[in-house]
Amino acid sequence: MSQDLAQVAKERGIRYFMISFTDLFGFQRAKLVPAAAIAEIQKDGAGFAGFATWLDMTPAHPDMFGMPDPTGLIQLPWKPDVAWVPSYLVMEDKHVAQAPRVVLKNLVDKAAEKGLRVKTGVECEYFLISPCGTVISDAKDQASKPCYDQQALTRRYDVISEICDYMLELGWGPYQNDHEDANGQFEMNWNFDDAMITADRHSFFKYMVKTIAEKHGLRATFMPKPFPTLTGNGCHAHISVWDAATGKTNMFYDNSDEMGLSKQGYNFLGGIMQHAEALAAITNPTVNSYKRINAPRTLSGATWSPNSVTWTGNNRTHMVRVPGKGRFELRLPDGAANPYLLQAVIIAAGLDGIERNAHPGKRLDIDMYQEGHTVKDAPKLPLNLLDAIRNFDKDAGLKQALGNDFSAAYIKLKTGEWNNFCTHFTQWERDHTLDI
């Protein structure tokens, strides 16, 4: 594809470019730029006020510019005269160090310097709910074990097939769509790829799903735990590392190993395991996140979420499972995870593990939901966002790997979010305290 966006506009009939970036809280921000002005915007950037978004800035900061990255351009299949273009944030001719896509780029570059190319796939779960957000959109979706429910999937065929058709058109290689474990919940899978490509597609996927749901009079939510008794929205990440030169040799693969993992694969996994209590602040970034990973049993019989730092073979009751040779699945992240920071923290923790020759610890081949109480030496995942933030703040190595400017900004804003939550009065407080 041409790097000249003005030329791309002429060739593809694009009238508008949506210059987009994702802030620290995962909100997507954009400016709509007419094709007639895109040459200037590509040169100088689209202007934003950082303080007006979730970035650690004040109204006194200089203008911030979104510099479009043509390699990430996606033409909207449902509105082909508009193209979505992710951008790198720049201020005073320097990358904004706290910007999530910048953080990821730095880590992708660091991996490349070591001859490594991280590839990932994500499993994005979401609910289709009523526009008011209080109930699932399909009143007939009431099965006690609704996973793979054929009838419920068929009733949402128009929405699911439209989204899948668009992914096919975009060349993402979607290969399956299913009704997930909760009533009203769905998952759509597409091919894994380089971490930055996956992050851009993950970001666009959330935008696309919400947009198409609205088109059909529904609402889509990736909220980790939108309904107390139903399984939450995970965002499992499948991780492998390949050679940087060609991207064709899986550096994690070792056929002689019982699990099919190389020493480097185990070291990368070791980094994930050893930083897990801290990286949860990134992979599970909201107050609501901890209602998913520390949830009681759901109506279906299982939460499908971890609560301890353990790993295993092909067993879904652990934080990490190895479902096949040459890769592993991190089951900790949820639907609120920032697409760019999710990839960044995986790379940061994994590279640290390789550098330190980290060992992932003992493999456990038990059902953690039934026998987890017998495991006495596995760290527990944070019980709430504040614990996760504190763990992250104590993990100097992870903070440095992600960038000190980013880490300081993230901790500051997330602590503010927690403090804001703590000032909120709930019905639970009234029910349990009013008559004391």
CSV table of C-alpha atoms in Angstrom, one decimal:
chain,number,residue,atom,x,y,z
A,1,MET,CA,0.0,0.0,0.0
A,2,SER,CA,1.2,3.5,-0.8
A,3,GLN,CA,2.4,5.5,2.2
A,4,ASP,CA,1.0,8.6,0.6
A,5,LEU,CA,-2.5,9.0,2.1
A,6,ALA,CA,-3.6,11.5,-0.5
A,7,GLN,CA,-2.8,9.0,-3.2
A,8,VAL,CA,-4.6,6.2,-1.3
A,9,ALA,CA,-7.7,8.4,-1.1
A,10,LYS,CA,-7.7,8.8,-4.9
A,11,GLU,CA,-7.1,5.1,-5.6
A,12,ARG,CA,-9.7,3.9,-3.1
A,13,GLY,CA,-12.4,6.6,-3.3
A,14,ILE,CA,-11.8,7.7,0.3
A,15,ARG,CA,-13.5,11.0,1.3
A,16,TYR,CA,-12.6,11.1,5.0
A,17,PHE,CA,-9.8,9.8,7.2
A,18,MET,CA,-10.5,9.0,10.9
A,19,ILE,CA,-7.2,9.8,12.6
A,20,SER,CA,-7.4,7.8,15.8
A,21,PHE,CA,-5.5,7.1,19.0
A,22,THR,CA,-6.2,5.2,22.2
A,23,ASP,CA,-5.7,6.9,25.6
A,24,LEU,CA,-4.4,5.4,28.8
A,25,PHE,CA,-7.9,4.2,29.8
A,26,GLY,CA,-8.6,2.5,26.5
A,27,PHE,CA,-10.9,5.1,25.1
A,28,GLN,CA,-10.6,5.7,21.4
A,29,ARG,CA,-10.3,9.3,20.3
A,30,ALA,CA,-10.4,10.6,16.7
A,31,LYS,CA,-10.6,13.5,14.3
A,32,LEU,CA,-12.4,13.2,11.0
A,33,VAL,CA,-10.2,14.7,8.3
A,34,PRO,CA,-11.4,15.3,4.7
A,35,ALA,CA,-9.3,13.8,2.0
A,36,ALA,CA,-8.6,17.3,0.6
A,37,ALA,CA,-6.6,18.1,3.8
A,38,ILE,CA,-5.0,14.7,4.4
A,39,ALA,CA,-1.6,15.6,2.8
A,40,GLU,CA,-1.1,18.4,5.3
A,41,ILE,CA,-2.3,16.3,8.2
A,42,GLN,CA,0.1,13.5,7.2
A,43,LYS,CA,2.9,16.0,7.3
A,44,ASP,CA,2.0,17.9,10.5
A,45,GLY,CA,-0.5,15.7,12.3
A,46,ALA,CA,-4.0,16.1,13.6
A,47,GLY,CA,-4.1,18.4,16.7
A,48,PHE,CA,-5.5,17.3,20.0
A,49,ALA,CA,-5.6,18.7,23.6
A,50,GLY,CA,-4.1,15.9,25.7
A,51,PHE,CA,-5.9,17.1,28.9
A,52,ALA,CA,-9.3,16.5,27.3
A,53,THR,CA,-8.5,12.7,27.1
A,54,TRP,CA,-7.2,10.2,29.7
A,55,LEU,CA,-3.6,11.2,29.5
A,56,ASP,CA,-1.6,12.8,32.3
A,57,MET,CA,-1.6,16.3,31.0
A,58,THR,CA,-2.9,19.7,32.0
A,59,PRO,CA,-4.6,22.5,30.0
A,60,ALA,CA,-1.2,24.2,29.9
A,61,HIS,CA,0.5,21.5,27.9
A,62,PRO,CA,1.3,22.3,24.2
A,63,ASP,CA,-0.7,20.9,21.4
A,64,MET,CA,-0.5,17.2,20.8
A,65,PHE,CA,-0.5,15.8,17.3
A,66,GLY,CA,-1.7,12.4,16.0
A,67,MET,CA,0.7,11.4,13.3
A,68,PRO,CA,-1.1,8.9,11.1
A,69,ASP,CA,0.5,5.6,10.5
A,70,PRO,CA,-0.5,4.4,6.9
A,71,THR,CA,0.6,0.8,7.6
A,72,GLY,CA,-2.4,0.5,10.0
A,73,LEU,CA,-5.0,2.0,7.7
A,74,ILE,CA,-8.4,0.1,7.6
A,75,GLN,CA,-11.1,1.2,5.2
A,76,LEU,CA,-14.5,0.9,6.9
A,77,PRO,CA,-16.2,-2.0,5.1
A,78,TRP,CA,-19.6,-0.6,6.0
A,79,LYS,CA,-18.7,2.9,5.0
A,80,PRO,CA,-15.9,2.5,2.4
A,81,ASP,CA,-15.5,6.3,1.8
A,82,VAL,CA,-14.0,6.5,5.3
A,83,ALA,CA,-10.6,5.1,6.4
A,84,TRP,CA,-9.6,4.5,10.0
A,85,VAL,CA,-5.9,5.3,10.6
A,86,PRO,CA,-4.1,4.7,13.9
A,87,SER,CA,-1.6,7.4,14.9
A,88,TYR,CA,1.4,8.0,17.0
A,89,LEU,CA,1.1,10.9,19.4
A,90,VAL,CA,3.8,13.6,19.1
A,91,MET,CA,4.3,16.8,21.2
A,92,GLU,CA,7.0,19.3,20.4
A,93,ASP,CA,8.5,17.0,17.8
A,94,LYS,CA,8.9,14.1,20.2
A,95,HIS,CA,6.8,11.0,20.7
A,96,VAL,CA,4.5,11.2,23.7
A,97,ALA,CA,6.1,8.6,26.0
A,98,GLN,CA,2.9,7.8,27.9
A,99,ALA,CA,0.8,7.1,24.7
A,100,PRO,CA,-0.1,3.4,24.5
A,101,ARG,CA,0.8,2.9,20.8
A,102,VAL,CA,4.2,4.6,21.4
A,103,VAL,CA,4.8,2.3,24.4
A,104,LEU,CA,4.0,-0.8,22.3
A,105,LYS,CA,6.2,0.5,19.4
A,106,ASN,CA,9.2,0.9,21.8
A,107,LEU,CA,8.8,-2.7,23.0
A,108,VAL,CA,8.4,-4.1,19.5
A,109,ASP,CA,11.6,-2.3,18.5
A,110,LYS,CA,13.3,-3.7,21.6
A,111,ALA,CA,12.3,-7.2,20.8
A,112,ALA,CA,13.5,-6.7,17.2
A,113,GLU,CA,16.9,-5.6,18.5
A,114,LYS,CA,17.1,-9.0,20.2
A,115,GLY,CA,16.2,-10.8,17.0
A,116,LEU,CA,12.6,-11.5,18.2
A,117,ARG,CA,9.2,-10.9,16.7
A,118,VAL,CA,6.3,-11.3,19.1
A,119,LYS,CA,3.1,-12.6,17.5
A,120,THR,CA,-0.2,-12.8,19.3
A,121,GLY,CA,-3.9,-13.6,18.8
A,122,VAL,CA,-6.7,-12.3,21.0
A,123,GLU,CA,-10.1,-13.8,21.9
A,124,CYS,CA,-12.4,-10.9,22.3
A,125,GLU,CA,-15.6,-11.7,24.2
A,126,TYR,CA,-18.5,-9.3,24.3
A,127,PHE,CA,-22.2,-9.1,25.2
A,128,LEU,CA,-25.0,-7.9,23.0
A,129,ILE,CA,-27.3,-6.0,25.3
A,130,SER,CA,-30.2,-3.6,25.3
A,131,PRO,CA,-29.4,0.0,24.4
A,132,CYS,CA,-30.0,1.0,28.1
A,133,GLY,CA,-27.3,-1.5,29.1
A,134,THR,CA,-29.3,-3.3,31.8
A,135,VAL,CA,-30.2,-6.6,30.2
A,136,ILE,CA,-29.1,-8.9,27.5
A,137,SER,CA,-30.7,-8.1,24.1
A,138,ASP,CA,-32.2,-11.6,23.5
A,139,ALA,CA,-34.9,-12.5,26.0
A,140,LYS,CA,-35.0,-16.1,24.7
A,141,ASP,CA,-31.3,-16.6,25.6
A,142,GLN,CA,-32.0,-18.3,28.9
A,143,ALA,CA,-30.2,-21.7,28.9
A,144,SER,CA,-28.3,-22.6,32.0
A,145,LYS,CA,-25.4,-23.8,29.9
A,146,PRO,CA,-25.7,-21.4,26.9
A,147,CYS,CA,-22.2,-21.9,25.5
A,148,TYR,CA,-22.3,-22.8,21.7
A,149,ASP,CA,-26.1,-22.4,21.8
A,150,GLN,CA,-27.1,-22.9,18.2
A,151,GLN,CA,-30.5,-21.2,18.4
A,152,ALA,CA,-29.2,-18.2,20.3
A,153,LEU,CA,-26.3,-17.8,17.8
A,154,THR,CA,-28.8,-18.0,14.9
A,155,ARG,CA,-31.0,-15.3,16.4
A,156,ARG,CA,-28.0,-13.0,16.2
A,157,TYR,CA,-26.9,-14.2,12.8
A,158,ASP,CA,-27.4,-10.8,11.2
A,159,VAL,CA,-25.0,-9.0,13.6
A,160,ILE,CA,-22.4,-11.8,13.8
A,161,SER,CA,-22.3,-12.6,10.0
A,162,GLU,CA,-22.1,-8.9,9.1
A,163,ILE,CA,-19.0,-8.4,11.4
A,164,CYS,CA,-17.4,-11.7,10.2
A,165,ASP,CA,-18.0,-10.7,6.5
A,166,TYR,CA,-16.2,-7.5,7.1
A,167,MET,CA,-13.3,-9.3,8.7
A,168,LEU,CA,-13.1,-11.6,5.7
A,169,GLU,CA,-13.2,-8.5,3.4
A,170,LEU,CA,-10.3,-7.0,5.4
A,171,GLY,CA,-8.2,-10.1,5.1
A,172,TRP,CA,-8.0,-10.8,8.8
A,173,GLY,CA,-8.7,-14.5,8.4
A,174,PRO,CA,-11.6,-15.0,10.7
A,175,TYR,CA,-12.2,-18.7,11.3
A,176,GLN,CA,-15.0,-19.2,13.9
A,177,ASN,CA,-17.8,-17.4,15.7
A,178,ASP,CA,-19.6,-18.7,18.7
A,179,HIS,CA,-22.1,-18.0,21.5
A,180,GLU,CA,-20.0,-17.9,24.6
A,181,ASP,CA,-20.5,-19.2,28.1
A,182,ALA,CA,-22.8,-16.4,29.3
A,183,ASN,CA,-26.3,-15.7,28.0
A,184,GLY,CA,-26.0,-12.9,25.4
A,185,GLN,CA,-22.2,-13.3,25.1
A,186,PHE,CA,-20.3,-14.0,21.9
A,187,GLU,CA,-16.7,-14.5,20.7
A,188,MET,CA,-15.2,-14.1,17.2
A,189,ASN,CA,-11.7,-15.3,16.3
A,190,TRP,CA,-9.3,-14.2,13.6
A,191,ASN,CA,-5.7,-15.1,12.7
A,192,PHE,CA,-2.8,-14.2,14.9
A,193,ASP,CA,-0.1,-11.8,13.7
A,194,ASP,CA,2.6,-9.4,14.8
A,195,ALA,CA,1.8,-7.7,18.1
A,196,MET,CA,1.2,-4.2,16.6
A,197,ILE,CA,-1.0,-5.6,13.8
A,198,THR,CA,-3.0,-7.5,16.4
A,199,ALA,CA,-3.3,-4.4,18.6
A,200,ASP,CA,-4.6,-2.2,15.7
A,201,ARG,CA,-7.1,-4.9,14.7
A,202,HIS,CA,-8.2,-5.4,18.3
A,203,SER,CA,-8.8,-1.7,18.6
A,204,PHE,CA,-10.7,-1.5,15.3
A,205,PHE,CA,-12.6,-4.7,16.2
A,206,LYS,CA,-14.1,-3.1,19.3
A,207,TYR,CA,-15.1,0.0,17.3
A,208,MET,CA,-16.6,-2.2,14.6
A,209,VAL,CA,-18.6,-4.4,16.9
A,210,LYS,CA,-20.0,-1.5,18.8
A,211,THR,CA,-20.9,0.3,15.5
A,212,ILE,CA,-22.6,-2.7,13.9
A,213,ALA,CA,-24.5,-3.5,17.1
A,214,GLU,CA,-25.8,0.1,17.2
A,215,LYS,CA,-26.8,-0.3,13.5
A,216,HIS,CA,-29.0,-3.2,14.5
A,217,GLY,CA,-30.6,-1.4,17.5
A,218,LEU,CA,-28.4,-3.2,20.0
A,219,ARG,CA,-25.5,-2.3,22.2
A,220,ALA,CA,-22.2,-4.2,22.5
A,221,THR,CA,-20.1,-4.2,25.7
A,222,PHE,CA,-16.7,-5.6,26.4
A,223,MET,CA,-17.1,-4.7,30.1
A,224,PRO,CA,-15.3,-7.4,32.2
A,225,LYS,CA,-18.3,-8.3,34.4
A,226,PRO,CA,-21.5,-6.6,33.2
A,227,PHE,CA,-23.9,-9.1,35.0
A,228,PRO,CA,-23.1,-10.5,38.5
A,229,THR,CA,-24.2,-14.1,37.9
A,230,LEU,CA,-22.9,-14.5,34.4
A,231,THR,CA,-19.5,-15.4,33.0
A,232,GLY,CA,-17.4,-12.2,32.4
A,233,ASN,CA,-15.7,-11.0,29.2
A,234,GLY,CA,-12.2,-12.3,28.9
A,235,CYS,CA,-9.6,-11.3,26.3
A,236,HIS,CA,-7.4,-14.3,26.2
A,237,ALA,CA,-4.0,-13.8,24.4
A,238,HIS,CA,-2.2,-16.5,22.5
A,239,ILE,CA,1.5,-15.8,22.5
A,240,SER,CA,4.5,-17.0,20.4
A,241,VAL,CA,7.8,-15.5,19.5
A,242,TRP,CA,9.4,-15.8,16.0
A,243,ASP,CA,12.7,-14.8,14.4
A,244,ALA,CA,12.8,-11.1,13.6
A,245,ALA,CA,14.4,-11.5,10.2
A,246,THR,CA,11.8,-13.6,8.5
A,247,GLY,CA,9.0,-14.1,11.0
A,248,LYS,CA,8.8,-17.8,9.9
A,249,THR,CA,10.8,-19.6,12.6
A,250,ASN,CA,8.9,-20.2,15.9
A,251,MET,CA,11.5,-19.5,18.6
A,252,PHE,CA,9.1,-21.0,21.2
A,253,TYR,CA,8.9,-24.4,19.4
A,254,ASP,CA,10.8,-27.5,20.6
A,255,ASN,CA,9.3,-30.8,19.5
A,256,SER,CA,11.6,-32.7,21.9
A,257,ASP,CA,10.0,-31.0,24.9
A,258,GLU,CA,7.0,-32.5,26.6
A,259,MET,CA,5.0,-29.3,26.3
A,260,GLY,CA,6.6,-28.4,22.9
A,261,LEU,CA,8.2,-25.3,24.4
A,262,SER,CA,11.8,-24.2,23.9
A,263,LYS,CA,14.0,-22.9,26.7
A,264,GLN,CA,13.4,-19.4,25.4
A,265,GLY,CA,9.6,-20.1,25.5
A,266,TYR,CA,9.9,-21.2,29.2
A,267,ASN,CA,11.9,-18.1,30.0
A,268,PHE,CA,9.3,-15.8,28.4
A,269,LEU,CA,6.6,-17.6,30.3
A,270,GLY,CA,8.7,-17.2,33.4
A,271,GLY,CA,8.6,-13.5,33.0
A,272,ILE,CA,4.8,-13.5,32.6
A,273,MET,CA,4.5,-15.6,35.8
A,274,GLN,CA,6.9,-13.6,37.9
A,275,HIS,CA,5.3,-10.3,36.9
A,276,ALA,CA,1.7,-11.5,37.0
A,277,GLU,CA,0.6,-9.7,40.2
A,278,ALA,CA,1.8,-6.4,38.7
A,279,LEU,CA,0.8,-6.8,35.1
A,280,ALA,CA,-2.8,-7.4,36.2
A,281,ALA,CA,-3.0,-3.6,36.6
A,282,ILE,CA,-2.6,-3.5,32.8
A,283,THR,CA,-4.5,-6.6,31.7
A,284,ASN,CA,-7.3,-6.0,34.2
A,285,PRO,CA,-7.5,-2.3,34.3
A,286,THR,CA,-10.8,-1.4,35.9
A,287,VAL,CA,-12.6,-1.6,39.2
A,288,ASN,CA,-15.1,-4.0,37.5
A,289,SER,CA,-12.2,-6.3,36.3
A,290,TYR,CA,-11.8,-7.8,39.7
A,291,LYS,CA,-15.4,-9.0,39.8
A,292,ARG,CA,-14.4,-11.3,36.9
A,293,ILE,CA,-11.2,-12.9,38.2
A,294,ASN,CA,-12.4,-13.2,41.8
A,295,ALA,CA,-16.0,-14.2,41.0
A,296,PRO,CA,-18.1,-16.9,42.7
A,297,ARG,CA,-19.4,-19.7,40.5
A,298,THR,CA,-21.6,-18.4,37.7
A,299,LEU,CA,-25.0,-19.8,36.5
A,300,SER,CA,-23.1,-22.0,33.9
A,301,GLY,CA,-21.1,-23.6,36.6
A,302,ALA,CA,-17.7,-22.0,36.1
A,303,THR,CA,-16.2,-18.5,35.8
A,304,TRP,CA,-13.5,-19.6,33.2
A,305,SER,CA,-11.3,-17.0,34.9
A,306,PRO,CA,-8.2,-17.5,37.0
A,307,ASN,CA,-7.6,-16.2,40.6
A,308,SER,CA,-4.1,-17.6,41.2
A,309,VAL,CA,-0.8,-17.3,39.4
A,310,THR,CA,-0.5,-20.9,38.0
A,311,TRP,CA,0.3,-22.5,34.6
A,312,THR,CA,-0.5,-25.9,33.1
A,313,GLY,CA,-1.0,-27.9,29.9
A,314,ASN,CA,-4.3,-27.9,28.0
A,315,ASN,CA,-6.4,-27.0,31.1
A,316,ARG,CA,-8.6,-23.9,31.2
A,317,THR,CA,-8.7,-23.5,34.9
A,318,HIS,CA,-5.3,-21.9,35.2
A,319,MET,CA,-3.9,-18.4,34.4
A,320,VAL,CA,-1.7,-19.8,31.7
A,321,ARG,CA,-2.3,-22.9,29.6
A,322,VAL,CA,-0.2,-24.5,26.9
A,323,PRO,CA,-2.8,-25.7,24.4
A,324,GLY,CA,-0.3,-26.7,21.7
A,325,LYS,CA,3.4,-26.8,20.9
A,326,GLY,CA,5.2,-23.5,20.4
A,327,ARG,CA,2.7,-21.1,22.1
A,328,PHE,CA,0.8,-20.5,25.3
A,329,GLU,CA,-2.4,-18.8,26.2
A,330,LEU,CA,-2.6,-16.0,28.9
A,331,ARG,CA,-6.2,-16.2,30.3
A,332,LEU,CA,-5.9,-13.3,32.7
A,333,PRO,CA,-6.8,-10.3,30.4
A,334,ASP,CA,-10.3,-9.0,30.2
A,335,GLY,CA,-12.4,-7.1,27.8
A,336,ALA,CA,-11.4,-3.7,29.2
A,337,ALA,CA,-7.7,-4.2,28.5
A,338,ASN,CA,-6.2,-1.5,26.3
A,339,PRO,CA,-5.3,-3.2,23.0
A,340,TYR,CA,-1.9,-1.6,22.9
A,341,LEU,CA,-0.9,-1.8,26.5
A,342,LEU,CA,-2.0,-5.5,26.6
A,343,GLN,CA,0.5,-6.3,23.9
A,344,ALA,CA,3.1,-4.0,25.5
A,345,VAL,CA,3.0,-5.6,28.9
A,346,ILE,CA,3.2,-9.1,27.5
A,347,ILE,CA,6.3,-8.2,25.6
A,348,ALA,CA,7.8,-6.3,28.5
A,349,ALA,CA,7.3,-9.1,31.0
A,350,GLY,CA,8.4,-11.8,28.5
A,351,LEU,CA,11.6,-10.1,27.4
A,352,ASP,CA,12.5,-9.5,31.1
A,353,GLY,CA,12.0,-13.2,31.6
A,354,ILE,CA,14.4,-14.0,28.7
A,355,GLU,CA,17.0,-11.6,30.0
A,356,ARG,CA,16.9,-13.0,33.5
A,357,ASN,CA,16.6,-16.7,32.4
A,358,ALA,CA,13.4,-16.8,34.5
A,359,HIS,CA,11.7,-20.1,35.3
A,360,PRO,CA,7.9,-20.3,35.3
A,361,GLY,CA,7.8,-22.5,38.3
A,362,LYS,CA,6.1,-25.9,38.8
A,363,ARG,CA,3.5,-26.9,36.3
A,364,LEU,CA,0.2,-27.9,37.9
A,365,ASP,CA,-2.1,-30.3,36.2
A,366,ILE,CA,-5.1,-30.1,38.5
A,367,ASP,CA,-8.5,-28.6,38.2
A,368,MET,CA,-8.0,-25.3,40.0
A,369,TYR,CA,-11.7,-24.7,40.4
A,370,GLN,CA,-12.0,-28.0,42.4
A,371,GLU,CA,-8.6,-28.4,43.9
A,372,GLY,CA,-7.1,-24.9,43.9
A,373,HIS,CA,-7.4,-24.8,47.7
A,374,THR,CA,-4.7,-27.5,47.9
A,375,VAL,CA,-2.2,-25.2,46.3
A,376,LYS,CA,-0.5,-23.3,49.1
A,377,ASP,CA,2.5,-21.6,47.4
A,378,ALA,CA,1.0,-20.0,44.3
A,379,PRO,CA,0.5,-16.2,44.5
A,380,LYS,CA,-3.0,-15.0,44.4
A,381,LEU,CA,-4.1,-12.4,41.8
A,382,PRO,CA,-5.0,-9.0,43.2
A,383,LEU,CA,-8.4,-8.7,44.9
A,384,ASN,CA,-9.1,-5.2,43.5
A,385,LEU,CA,-7.7,-2.5,41.3
A,386,LEU,CA,-5.9,-0.8,44.2
A,387,ASP,CA,-4.0,-3.9,45.0
A,388,ALA,CA,-3.0,-4.3,41.4
A,389,ILE,CA,-1.9,-0.7,41.1
A,390,ARG,CA,0.3,-1.1,44.3
A,391,ASN,CA,1.8,-4.3,42.9
A,392,PHE,CA,2.6,-2.5,39.6
A,393,ASP,CA,4.1,0.4,41.5
A,394,LYS,CA,6.4,-2.0,43.4
A,395,ASP,CA,7.6,-3.8,40.3
A,396,ALA,CA,10.5,-1.5,39.2
A,397,GLY,CA,11.6,-3.8,36.4
A,398,LEU,CA,8.2,-3.9,34.7
A,399,LYS,CA,7.8,-0.1,35.1
A,400,GLN,CA,11.1,0.6,33.6
A,401,ALA,CA,10.5,-1.9,30.7
A,402,LEU,CA,7.2,-0.1,29.9
A,403,GLY,CA,8.8,3.3,30.3
A,404,ASN,CA,9.0,5.4,33.5
A,405,ASP,CA,6.9,8.3,32.0
A,406,PHE,CA,4.1,5.9,31.0
A,407,SER,CA,4.2,4.1,34.3
A,408,ALA,CA,4.1,7.2,36.4
A,409,ALA,CA,1.1,8.6,34.3
A,410,TYR,CA,-0.7,5.3,34.5
A,411,ILE,CA,-0.3,4.9,38.2
A,412,LYS,CA,-1.4,8.5,38.8
A,413,LEU,CA,-4.6,8.3,36.7
A,414,LYS,CA,-5.6,4.8,37.8
A,415,THR,CA,-5.1,5.8,41.4
A,416,GLY,CA,-7.4,8.7,40.8
A,417,GLU,CA,-10.0,6.4,39.2
A,418,TRP,CA,-9.9,4.2,42.3
A,419,ASN,CA,-10.2,7.2,44.6
A,420,ASN,CA,-13.2,8.4,42.6
A,421,PHE,CA,-14.8,4.9,42.9
A,422,CYS,CA,-14.3,5.0,46.7
A,423,THR,CA,-16.4,8.2,47.0
A,424,HIS,CA,-19.3,6.5,45.2
A,425,PHE,CA,-22.1,5.4,47.5
A,426,THR,CA,-23.8,2.1,46.7
A,427,GLN,CA,-27.0,0.3,47.6
A,428,TRP,CA,-24.9,-2.4,49.3
A,429,GLU,CA,-23.8,0.2,51.9
A,430,ARG,CA,-27.3,1.3,52.5
A,431,ASP,CA,-28.5,-2.3,52.8
A,432,HIS,CA,-25.8,-3.3,55.3
A,433,THR,CA,-25.1,-0.1,57.2
A,434,LEU,CA,-28.3,2.0,57.4
A,435,ASP,CA,-29.6,0.4,60.6
A,436,ILE,CA,-26.3,-0.1,62.4
